[in-house]
Amino acid sequence: MFNTTSKQVAVDLDQADVLKKYRHHFFIPPGKTRSEQLYFTGNSLGLQPKAVQSYIQQELDDWKNLGVEGHFHGKNPWFKYHHFFEKEALVVGAKKEEVVVMNNLTVNLHLLLVSFYRPTSSRFKIIMEAGAFPSDMYAIESQVKHHGLDYDDAVIEIKPRAGEHHLRTEDVCQAINENGDQLALLFFSGVQYYTGQYFDIKALTHAAHAVGAFVGIDCAHAAGNVKLQLHDWGVDFAAWCTYKYMNSGPGGVSGVFVHEKHGNNPEMPRFAGWWGYKESERFQMKRGFKPEPGAAGWQLSNAPIISMATHKAALDLFDEVGMDALVKKGKALNAFLEQIVLDAQEFNQKLAFEIITPEDRGCQLSILTNESGKALFDYLTLNDVIADWREPNVIRLAPVPFYNSFMDVWEFGELLKQF
Ligand SMILES: Cc1ncc(COP(=O)(O)O)c(C=O)c1O
């Protein structure tokens, strides 16, 4: 419990914050009513690390000065560029061979579904959360149709119980067991984009494997936010974008995880391209696809260097700080935010809303508003609070450990009180 009535509490928390210097490694956008925005949208687009420009400049210089020779003789040879992302594995709890950075998230989900959703006449069902992110819904819908199946026959969407906002693990496990013989895939998000619920991936994976189904996780809202152990939990595949908590720029590249039990199997079906070919023989240009072992064997095209350079700058910061420290501060910021929101609500009767994010969560807090919700959101925006509005009536707030301060959160609370 924090005494949020006093500003001093935020000053003290910031002073004790071992990550406070990292705020200065990011550009905080200027506000209209204050020098810097109160930026709580790292769950949507993370801020720009100041180092990004020099990382991109390096690749532009190599291109300018070396042309095609940059592939082998650049400072960071483009031919091997994806190897510079081995540290990505630490962010998601994987072995380095299990992770590769390539493409964008939805593209990667489709590529992985090609490998992991191969329905038969007896095993063809997919369990997913109702209200999954639209791109995931469309990916699943189109995959199911691609296999000539009917969506309602093949896809089971799990909803929260009446009057509840988030899913119970036991309800998902029950659906898994009830559909066990026919279940081909459990496809879930790691952290739910709307409610901020951090699912019990370990328990869900265990339950799905017990009935013989594969498990795929969309970690868009989990990577760089919560502690993941994709390898130890035995998840079969996962993918995430890097522009949210991983601060790698709009439309930035995506990370992919393929568990080694599949990654090391060259017979695993996949859509192939030359960049996934065995690296030592790639330029022999032979017929017959031989995959590089590990997740790298799912690559199709040569790396988009400029976009990857942005991610490299951001990932180097993760390597420096480590997920443990980030998760620790993220939890503290979130707990402070929750207290600030509850106290403001007590102070100002106009604030009729409900926190719908369960205890299992990362940085995000989702607030279910009433009919004055949009007015509240607009008021906050006018006052330089950058949060996001998700239809029909949720305000999402995510103070993140790299660049948000406890004072950001406290000042947000003062604005809430004045609404
Ligand atoms: C959970 C989730 N899945 C998928 C996507 C789509 O990502 P992309 O546009 O990079 O394919 C997003 C984007 O925000 C997302 O939040």
PDB file of N, CA, C and O and ligand atoms in Angstrom, residues 104-106 133 135-136 218 220-221 243-244, ligand 1:
ATOM      1  N   ASN A 104       6.881  -9.718 -40.044  1.00  0.00           N
ATOM      2  CA  ASN A 104       6.003  -9.066 -39.063  1.00  0.00           C
ATOM      3  C   ASN A 104       5.162 -10.142 -38.384  1.00  0.00           C
ATOM      4  O   ASN A 104       5.133 -11.294 -38.822  1.00  0.00           O
ATOM      5  N   LEU A 105       4.461  -9.729 -37.355  1.00  0.00           N
ATOM      6  CA  LEU A 105       3.825 -10.735 -36.502  1.00  0.00           C
ATOM      7  C   LEU A 105       2.790 -11.600 -37.228  1.00  0.00           C
ATOM      8  O   LEU A 105       2.854 -12.827 -37.162  1.00  0.00           O
ATOM      9  N   THR A 106       1.841 -10.989 -37.901  1.00  0.00           N
ATOM     10  CA  THR A 106       0.776 -11.813 -38.496  1.00  0.00           C
ATOM     11  C   THR A 106       1.345 -12.728 -39.579  1.00  0.00           C
ATOM     12  O   THR A 106       0.920 -13.884 -39.720  1.00  0.00           O
ATOM     13  N   PHE A 133      -7.087 -10.706 -30.307  1.00  0.00           N
ATOM     14  CA  PHE A 133      -6.774  -9.568 -31.167  1.00  0.00           C
ATOM     15  C   PHE A 133      -7.251  -9.868 -32.590  1.00  0.00           C
ATOM     16  O   PHE A 133      -7.076 -10.988 -33.079  1.00  0.00           O
ATOM     17  N   SER A 135      -6.307  -9.477 -35.625  1.00  0.00           N
ATOM     18  CA  SER A 135      -5.432 -10.100 -36.625  1.00  0.00           C
ATOM     19  C   SER A 135      -5.301 -11.606 -36.357  1.00  0.00           C
ATOM     20  O   SER A 135      -5.227 -12.415 -37.293  1.00  0.00           O
ATOM     21  N   ASP A 136      -5.298 -11.979 -35.081  1.00  0.00           N
ATOM     22  CA  ASP A 136      -5.223 -13.404 -34.729  1.00  0.00           C
ATOM     23  C   ASP A 136      -6.513 -14.117 -35.124  1.00  0.00           C
ATOM     24  O   ASP A 136      -6.489 -15.245 -35.621  1.00  0.00           O
ATOM     25  N   ASP A 218       0.669 -16.191 -28.993  1.00  0.00           N
ATOM     26  CA  ASP A 218       0.960 -14.860 -29.513  1.00  0.00           C
ATOM     27  C   ASP A 218       1.464 -14.030 -28.332  1.00  0.00           C
ATOM     28  O   ASP A 218       0.704 -13.692 -27.421  1.00  0.00           O
ATOM     29  N   ALA A 220       2.662 -10.971 -28.347  1.00  0.00           N
ATOM     30  CA  ALA A 220       2.768  -9.533 -28.675  1.00  0.00           C
ATOM     31  C   ALA A 220       2.776  -8.667 -27.419  1.00  0.00           C
ATOM     32  O   ALA A 220       3.553  -7.713 -27.314  1.00  0.00           O
ATOM     33  N   HIS A 221       1.890  -8.986 -26.469  1.00  0.00           N
ATOM     34  CA  HIS A 221       1.769  -8.157 -25.265  1.00  0.00           C
ATOM     35  C   HIS A 221       2.532  -8.749 -24.076  1.00  0.00           C
ATOM     36  O   HIS A 221       2.427  -8.237 -22.960  1.00  0.00           O
ATOM     37  N   TYR A 243       7.475  -3.876 -31.527  1.00  0.00           N
ATOM     38  CA  TYR A 243       7.260  -2.418 -31.447  1.00  0.00           C
ATOM     39  C   TYR A 243       6.515  -1.997 -30.191  1.00  0.00           C
ATOM     40  O   TYR A 243       6.314  -0.808 -29.966  1.00  0.00           O
ATOM     41  N   LYS A 244       6.096  -2.952 -29.354  1.00  0.00           N
ATOM     42  CA  LYS A 244       5.387  -2.579 -28.126  1.00  0.00           C
ATOM     43  C   LYS A 244       6.423  -2.437 -27.001  1.00  0.00           C
ATOM     44  O   LYS A 244       7.176  -1.478 -26.986  1.00  0.00           O
TER      45      LYS A 244
HETATM   46  C1  LIG B   1      -1.987  -9.515 -29.954  1.00  0.00           C
HETATM   47  C2  LIG B   1      -1.631  -9.013 -31.325  1.00  0.00           C
HETATM   48  N1  LIG B   1      -1.562  -9.889 -32.336  1.00  0.00           N
HETATM   49  C3  LIG B   1      -1.274  -9.486 -33.592  1.00  0.00           C
HETATM   50  C4  LIG B   1      -1.028  -8.167 -33.884  1.00  0.00           C
HETATM   51  C5  LIG B   1      -0.735  -7.752 -35.295  1.00  0.00           C
HETATM   52  O1  LIG B   1       0.592  -7.386 -35.465  1.00  0.00           O
HETATM   53  P1  LIG B   1       1.231  -7.073 -36.899  1.00  0.00           P
HETATM   54  O2  LIG B   1       0.516  -5.882 -37.460  1.00  0.00           O
HETATM   55  O3  LIG B   1       2.666  -6.744 -36.586  1.00  0.00           O
HETATM   56  O4  LIG B   1       1.082  -8.270 -37.750  1.00  0.00           O
HETATM   57  C6  LIG B   1      -1.075  -7.210 -32.846  1.00  0.00           C
HETATM   58  C7  LIG B   1      -0.822  -5.788 -33.111  1.00  0.00           C
HETATM   59  O5  LIG B   1      -0.943  -4.913 -32.297  1.00  0.00           O
HETATM   60  C8  LIG B   1      -1.400  -7.652 -31.541  1.00  0.00           C
HETATM   61  O6  LIG B   1      -1.497  -6.796 -30.516  1.00  0.00           O
END
